[in-house]
Amino acid sequence: MKYLIDPKDLSLQEIDELLELANDIMKNKTKYQEICKHKTLATLFFEPSTRTRLSFEAAMLELGGNVLGVASADSSSAAKGESVTDTIWTVSCYSDIIAMRHPKEGAPLVALKRSKVPLINAGDGGHNHPTQTLTDLLTIKNENGRLENLTVGFCGDLKFGRTVHSLLKALSRYPNMKFVFIAPQELKIPEYLKKDLLEAKNLDYVEVEKIEDVIEELDIIYMTRVQKERFFNEQDYIRLKDTYILDLKKIANSKPELTILHPLPRVNEIAVEVDDDPRAKYFDQVLYGKYARMALIIKMLELQ
């Protein structure tokens, strides 16, 4: 496994192996605490991030490895006009594996041409976020007990939400899944995903505008932030940003085993009062993310 750009780069068997390894790491932490000794992870984040960058860094440090990198485009030679490929070529000389985030779709694919070490896409624009997908799959597998026969609701910014696009691609490969897309007209799931993915596979899906209309049938509700940074018109963002606020009243009629997920950061999509509800799993999701990335680093460095 030399790169991970799109969730589809992983076979279902490889995903299963990664989830099994992540669970083993959780149960046997000392077994893995020096497995990456003398290895270095470079984190190149040309777009702001808290969870993903720190999750990668925490993962490598807990595996006994080293970390170097940049936290923003302003603090790298990109500010001087250096190309992505030249940056990656340079950083390949200092590291054994690279995790890269970039605001432009396709940038990690371009970078791959010059990377001399394994490259992980840590998010490219509104396109893909495969390590968040591994995080989400690990959370669902552990919290719901399965990755099939589920009704999954995606709510919020489904147009620009790369976590939604990536997770949808992954879950669509498992049997007997139903998808419910909850979004205003302006933020609906892209047509290419409906035609090329859902309709091409004859998958079951519906589109609605109100959470209350579908909450009773959901096994999972995946809330997302309306992303200010993706809008060209601030007035549109202001008008849409608080369209959905999940509170205890809205989940009153949900299944007892509902799982509430959010890739975070949360702005106002889930009321704080929901945090103590046992169905709220979005901060467990953060912890699962570290173990998913630990498993991925081990596999990509061929240390197991």
C-alpha positions as a Python dict, from the first residue, in 0.01 Angstrom:
ca = {
    (1, 'M'): (0, 0, 0),
    (2, 'K'): (198, 301, -128),
    (3, 'Y'): (-74, 566, -122),
    (4, 'L'): (-425, 642, -5),
    (5, 'I'): (-595, 916, -205),
    (6, 'D'): (-954, 792, -234),
    (7, 'P'): (-1144, 543, -11),
    (8, 'K'): (-1179, 329, -324),
    (9, 'D'): (-802, 273, -317),
    (10, 'L'): (-868, 22, -38),
    (11, 'S'): (-1032, -313, -101),
    (12, 'L'): (-1294, -429, 148),
    (13, 'Q'): (-1044, -688, 270),
    (14, 'E'): (-784, -415, 331),
    (15, 'I'): (-1043, -207, 519),
    (16, 'D'): (-1134, -508, 734),
    (17, 'E'): (-766, -570, 810),
    (18, 'L'): (-713, -205, 906),
    (19, 'L'): (-1016, -205, 1138),
    (20, 'E'): (-901, -530, 1299),
    (21, 'L'): (-552, -389, 1349),
    (22, 'A'): (-694, -67, 1499),
    (23, 'N'): (-895, -270, 1748),
    (24, 'D'): (-589, -478, 1836),
    (25, 'I'): (-388, -160, 1897),
    (26, 'M'): (-663, -36, 2130),
    (27, 'K'): (-648, -358, 2330),
    (28, 'N'): (-268, -407, 2329),
    (29, 'K'): (-109, -60, 2332),
    (30, 'T'): (232, -167, 2462),
    (31, 'K'): (267, -421, 2181),
    (32, 'Y'): (287, -137, 1929),
    (33, 'Q'): (456, 141, 2125),
    (34, 'E'): (793, 111, 1947),
    (35, 'I'): (691, -38, 1614),
    (36, 'C'): (769, 291, 1430),
    (37, 'K'): (1096, 361, 1610),
    (38, 'H'): (1337, 553, 1378),
    (39, 'K'): (1053, 627, 1134),
    (40, 'T'): (936, 981, 1057),
    (41, 'L'): (592, 1106, 957),
    (42, 'A'): (567, 1442, 777),
    (43, 'T'): (239, 1627, 818),
    (44, 'L'): (190, 1882, 539),
    (45, 'F'): (-125, 2079, 609),
    (46, 'F'): (-184, 2357, 357),
    (47, 'E'): (-532, 2406, 508),
    (48, 'P'): (-620, 2456, 878),
    (49, 'S'): (-685, 2144, 1085),
    (50, 'T'): (-693, 2050, 1451),
    (51, 'R'): (-817, 1693, 1477),
    (52, 'T'): (-672, 1536, 1164),
    (53, 'R'): (-323, 1685, 1201),
    (54, 'L'): (-297, 1620, 1575),
    (55, 'S'): (-449, 1275, 1530),
    (56, 'F'): (-178, 1183, 1279),
    (57, 'E'): (93, 1325, 1502),
    (58, 'A'): (-41, 1155, 1815),
    (59, 'A'): (-69, 828, 1623),
    (60, 'M'): (295, 838, 1508),
    (61, 'L'): (428, 944, 1849),
    (62, 'E'): (236, 663, 2024),
    (63, 'L'): (393, 419, 1778),
    (64, 'G'): (738, 538, 1885),
    (65, 'G'): (808, 738, 1568),
    (66, 'N'): (900, 1099, 1495),
    (67, 'V'): (698, 1382, 1346),
    (68, 'L'): (783, 1691, 1140),
    (69, 'G'): (574, 1918, 925),
    (70, 'V'): (393, 2243, 861),
    (71, 'A'): (57, 2350, 994),
    (72, 'S'): (-37, 2605, 728),
    (73, 'A'): (51, 2713, 375),
    (74, 'D'): (178, 3046, 514),
    (75, 'S'): (450, 2868, 711),
    (76, 'S'): (581, 2671, 411),
    (77, 'S'): (756, 2755, 85),
    (78, 'A'): (412, 2745, -79),
    (79, 'A'): (391, 3108, 35),
    (80, 'K'): (694, 3177, -191),
    (81, 'G'): (529, 3007, -486),
    (82, 'E'): (680, 2659, -461),
    (83, 'S'): (475, 2393, -643),
    (84, 'V'): (312, 2105, -459),
    (85, 'T'): (527, 1854, -644),
    (86, 'D'): (852, 2031, -548),
    (87, 'T'): (741, 2049, -183),
    (88, 'I'): (658, 1680, -178),
    (89, 'W'): (985, 1586, -350),
    (90, 'T'): (1175, 1782, -86),
    (91, 'V'): (985, 1645, 211),
    (92, 'S'): (1027, 1290, 77),
    (93, 'C'): (1397, 1335, 152),
    (94, 'Y'): (1327, 1393, 521),
    (95, 'S'): (1051, 1143, 598),
    (96, 'D'): (930, 784, 564),
    (97, 'I'): (562, 866, 512),
    (98, 'I'): (362, 1183, 437),
    (99, 'A'): (11, 1292, 536),
    (100, 'M'): (-102, 1588, 326),
    (101, 'R'): (-404, 1817, 335),
    (102, 'H'): (-470, 2071, 61),
    (103, 'P'): (-764, 2303, -17),
    (104, 'K'): (-762, 2210, -388),
    (105, 'E'): (-927, 1892, -514),
    (106, 'G'): (-677, 1658, -673),
    (107, 'A'): (-365, 1813, -515),
    (108, 'P'): (-261, 1487, -339),
    (109, 'L'): (-292, 1301, -669),
    (110, 'V'): (-56, 1553, -831),
    (111, 'A'): (182, 1529, -533),
    (112, 'L'): (190, 1152, -569),
    (113, 'K'): (392, 1185, -892),
    (114, 'R'): (695, 1311, -697),
    (115, 'S'): (656, 1142, -362),
    (116, 'K'): (931, 891, -288),
    (117, 'V'): (752, 765, 23),
    (118, 'P'): (394, 650, 98),
    (119, 'L'): (146, 939, 72),
    (120, 'I'): (-184, 976, 257),
    (121, 'N'): (-452, 1222, 148),
    (122, 'A'): (-560, 1397, 468),
    (123, 'G'): (-834, 1588, 285),
    (124, 'D'): (-843, 1766, -52),
    (125, 'G'): (-1098, 2045, -91),
    (126, 'G'): (-1452, 1912, -117),
    (127, 'H'): (-1332, 1587, -271),
    (128, 'N'): (-1207, 1308, -37),
    (129, 'H'): (-1105, 1249, 324),
    (130, 'P'): (-1018, 878, 335),
    (131, 'T'): (-870, 867, 687),
    (132, 'Q'): (-1185, 1028, 826),
    (133, 'T'): (-1370, 752, 642),
    (134, 'L'): (-1160, 486, 816),
    (135, 'T'): (-1236, 665, 1142),
    (136, 'D'): (-1607, 664, 1067),
    (137, 'L'): (-1608, 298, 962),
    (138, 'L'): (-1424, 198, 1279),
    (139, 'T'): (-1672, 397, 1489),
    (140, 'I'): (-1975, 247, 1315),
    (141, 'K'): (-1834, -107, 1330),
    (142, 'N'): (-1765, -80, 1703),
    (143, 'E'): (-2074, 117, 1804),
    (144, 'N'): (-2333, -46, 1575),
    (145, 'G'): (-2168, -388, 1553),
    (146, 'R'): (-2182, -408, 1173),
    (147, 'L'): (-2118, -233, 845),
    (148, 'E'): (-2423, -367, 660),
    (149, 'N'): (-2803, -351, 693),
    (150, 'L'): (-2796, 8, 813),
    (151, 'T'): (-3002, 317, 739),
    (152, 'V'): (-2762, 611, 740),
    (153, 'G'): (-2875, 974, 742),
    (154, 'F'): (-2633, 1244, 623),
    (155, 'C'): (-2738, 1592, 734),
    (156, 'G'): (-2609, 1942, 659),
    (157, 'D'): (-2361, 2044, 392),
    (158, 'L'): (-2377, 1750, 157),
    (159, 'K'): (-2256, 1952, -143),
    (160, 'F'): (-1907, 2045, -18),
    (161, 'G'): (-1870, 1790, 263),
    (162, 'R'): (-1574, 1571, 168),
    (163, 'T'): (-1628, 1351, 473),
    (164, 'V'): (-1978, 1275, 349),
    (165, 'H'): (-1860, 1202, -5),
    (166, 'S'): (-1583, 969, 117),
    (167, 'L'): (-1799, 784, 369),
    (168, 'L'): (-2080, 742, 118),
    (169, 'K'): (-1837, 585, -132),
    (170, 'A'): (-1718, 342, 134),
    (171, 'L'): (-2056, 245, 281),
    (172, 'S'): (-2208, 196, -65),
    (173, 'R'): (-1983, -112, -99),
    (174, 'Y'): (-2154, -294, 188),
    (175, 'P'): (-2481, -490, 146),
    (176, 'N'): (-2834, -373, 226),
    (177, 'M'): (-2757, -11, 299),
    (178, 'K'): (-3010, 272, 275),
    (179, 'F'): (-2908, 636, 259),
    (180, 'V'): (-3112, 940, 363),
    (181, 'F'): (-2981, 1280, 256),
    (182, 'I'): (-3106, 1573, 465),
    (183, 'A'): (-3007, 1908, 319),
    (184, 'P'): (-3146, 2237, 188),
    (185, 'Q'): (-3171, 2274, -190),
    (186, 'E'): (-2845, 2470, -208),
    (187, 'L'): (-2642, 2199, -28),
    (188, 'K'): (-2781, 1880, -174),
    (189, 'I'): (-2564, 1578, -247),
    (190, 'P'): (-2387, 1629, -587),
    (191, 'E'): (-2556, 1486, -894),
    (192, 'Y'): (-2244, 1293, -996),
    (193, 'L'): (-2258, 1090, -673),
    (194, 'K'): (-2626, 1012, -726),
    (195, 'K'): (-2582, 906, -1089),
    (196, 'D'): (-2237, 747, -1089),
    (197, 'L'): (-2255, 583, -747),
    (198, 'L'): (-2605, 541, -606),
    (199, 'E'): (-2810, 495, -922),
    (200, 'A'): (-2537, 301, -1101),
    (201, 'K'): (-2543, 48, -817),
    (202, 'N'): (-2922, 67, -779),
    (203, 'L'): (-2884, 166, -413),
    (204, 'D'): (-3175, 276, -197),
    (205, 'Y'): (-3176, 649, -115),
    (206, 'V'): (-3409, 942, -49),
    (207, 'E'): (-3363, 1317, -19),
    (208, 'V'): (-3554, 1525, 239),
    (209, 'E'): (-3522, 1867, 399),
    (210, 'K'): (-3632, 1799, 761),
    (211, 'I'): (-3465, 1578, 1021),
    (212, 'E'): (-3800, 1522, 1193),
    (213, 'D'): (-3940, 1350, 883),
    (214, 'V'): (-3687, 1064, 895),
    (215, 'I'): (-3526, 1045, 1241),
    (216, 'E'): (-3736, 744, 1347),
    (217, 'E'): (-3595, 519, 1077),
    (218, 'L'): (-3224, 604, 1111),
    (219, 'D'): (-2956, 379, 1263),
    (220, 'I'): (-2697, 653, 1220),
    (221, 'I'): (-2724, 1029, 1176),
    (222, 'Y'): (-2407, 1192, 1045),
    (223, 'M'): (-2424, 1566, 1111),
    (224, 'T'): (-2194, 1802, 920),
    (225, 'R'): (-2093, 2166, 943),
    (226, 'V'): (-2194, 2420, 680),
    (227, 'Q'): (-1843, 2514, 571),
    (228, 'K'): (-1787, 2888, 556),
    (229, 'E'): (-1458, 2840, 370),
    (230, 'R'): (-1634, 2677, 72),
    (231, 'F'): (-1872, 2969, 4),
    (232, 'F'): (-1800, 3248, -243),
    (233, 'N'): (-2089, 3456, -106),
    (234, 'E'): (-2088, 3519, 271),
    (235, 'Q'): (-2458, 3608, 270),
    (236, 'D'): (-2541, 3258, 147),
    (237, 'Y'): (-2333, 3110, 429),
    (238, 'I'): (-2506, 3327, 691),
    (239, 'R'): (-2847, 3228, 555),
    (240, 'L'): (-2772, 2853, 559),
    (241, 'K'): (-2533, 2799, 851),
    (242, 'D'): (-2794, 2723, 1118),
    (243, 'T'): (-3037, 2530, 901),
    (244, 'Y'): (-2994, 2218, 1117),
    (245, 'I'): (-2939, 2210, 1492),
    (246, 'L'): (-2982, 1863, 1639),
    (247, 'D'): (-3125, 1881, 1991),
    (248, 'L'): (-3290, 1642, 2236),
    (249, 'K'): (-3635, 1727, 2105),
    (250, 'K'): (-3540, 1626, 1751),
    (251, 'I'): (-3404, 1287, 1860),
    (252, 'A'): (-3690, 1213, 2104),
    (253, 'N'): (-3850, 968, 1858),
    (254, 'S'): (-3530, 810, 1733),
    (255, 'K'): (-3425, 449, 1785),
    (256, 'P'): (-3264, 383, 2127),
    (257, 'E'): (-2960, 247, 1945),
    (258, 'L'): (-2922, 551, 1717),
    (259, 'T'): (-2558, 656, 1671),
    (260, 'I'): (-2496, 1030, 1638),
    (261, 'L'): (-2176, 1114, 1450),
    (262, 'H'): (-2006, 1437, 1341),
    (263, 'P'): (-1656, 1468, 1187),
    (264, 'L'): (-1606, 1792, 1384),
    (265, 'P'): (-1537, 2077, 1427),
    (266, 'R'): (-1890, 2146, 1550),
    (267, 'V'): (-2012, 2501, 1520),
    (268, 'N'): (-2383, 2490, 1599),
    (269, 'E'): (-2507, 2169, 1433),
    (270, 'I'): (-2553, 1972, 1755),
    (271, 'A'): (-2681, 2137, 2074),
    (272, 'V'): (-2452, 2092, 2374),
    (273, 'E'): (-2743, 1929, 2559),
    (274, 'V'): (-2701, 1624, 2332),
    (275, 'D'): (-2341, 1565, 2443),
    (276, 'D'): (-2436, 1360, 2750),
    (277, 'D'): (-2688, 1145, 2564),
    (278, 'P'): (-2550, 789, 2528),
    (279, 'R'): (-2628, 802, 2157),
    (280, 'A'): (-2378, 1088, 2105),
    (281, 'K'): (-2055, 929, 1976),
    (282, 'Y'): (-1877, 1220, 1805),
    (283, 'F'): (-1602, 1254, 2065),
    (284, 'D'): (-1555, 875, 2075),
    (285, 'Q'): (-1516, 917, 1699),
    (286, 'V'): (-1217, 1146, 1762),
    (287, 'L'): (-1042, 877, 1966),
    (288, 'Y'): (-1121, 606, 1714),
    (289, 'G'): (-954, 830, 1455),
    (290, 'K'): (-618, 807, 1628),
    (291, 'Y'): (-627, 427, 1629),
    (292, 'A'): (-743, 412, 1267),
    (293, 'R'): (-446, 627, 1165),
    (294, 'M'): (-206, 420, 1377),
    (295, 'A'): (-322, 111, 1190),
    (296, 'L'): (-286, 286, 854),
    (297, 'I'): (68, 407, 929),
    (298, 'I'): (175, 55, 1031),
    (299, 'K'): (27, -98, 717),
    (300, 'M'): (168, 163, 479),
    (301, 'L'): (516, 131, 628),
    (302, 'E'): (480, -247, 594),
    (303, 'L'): (567, -299, 958),
    (304, 'Q'): (312, -579, 992),
}
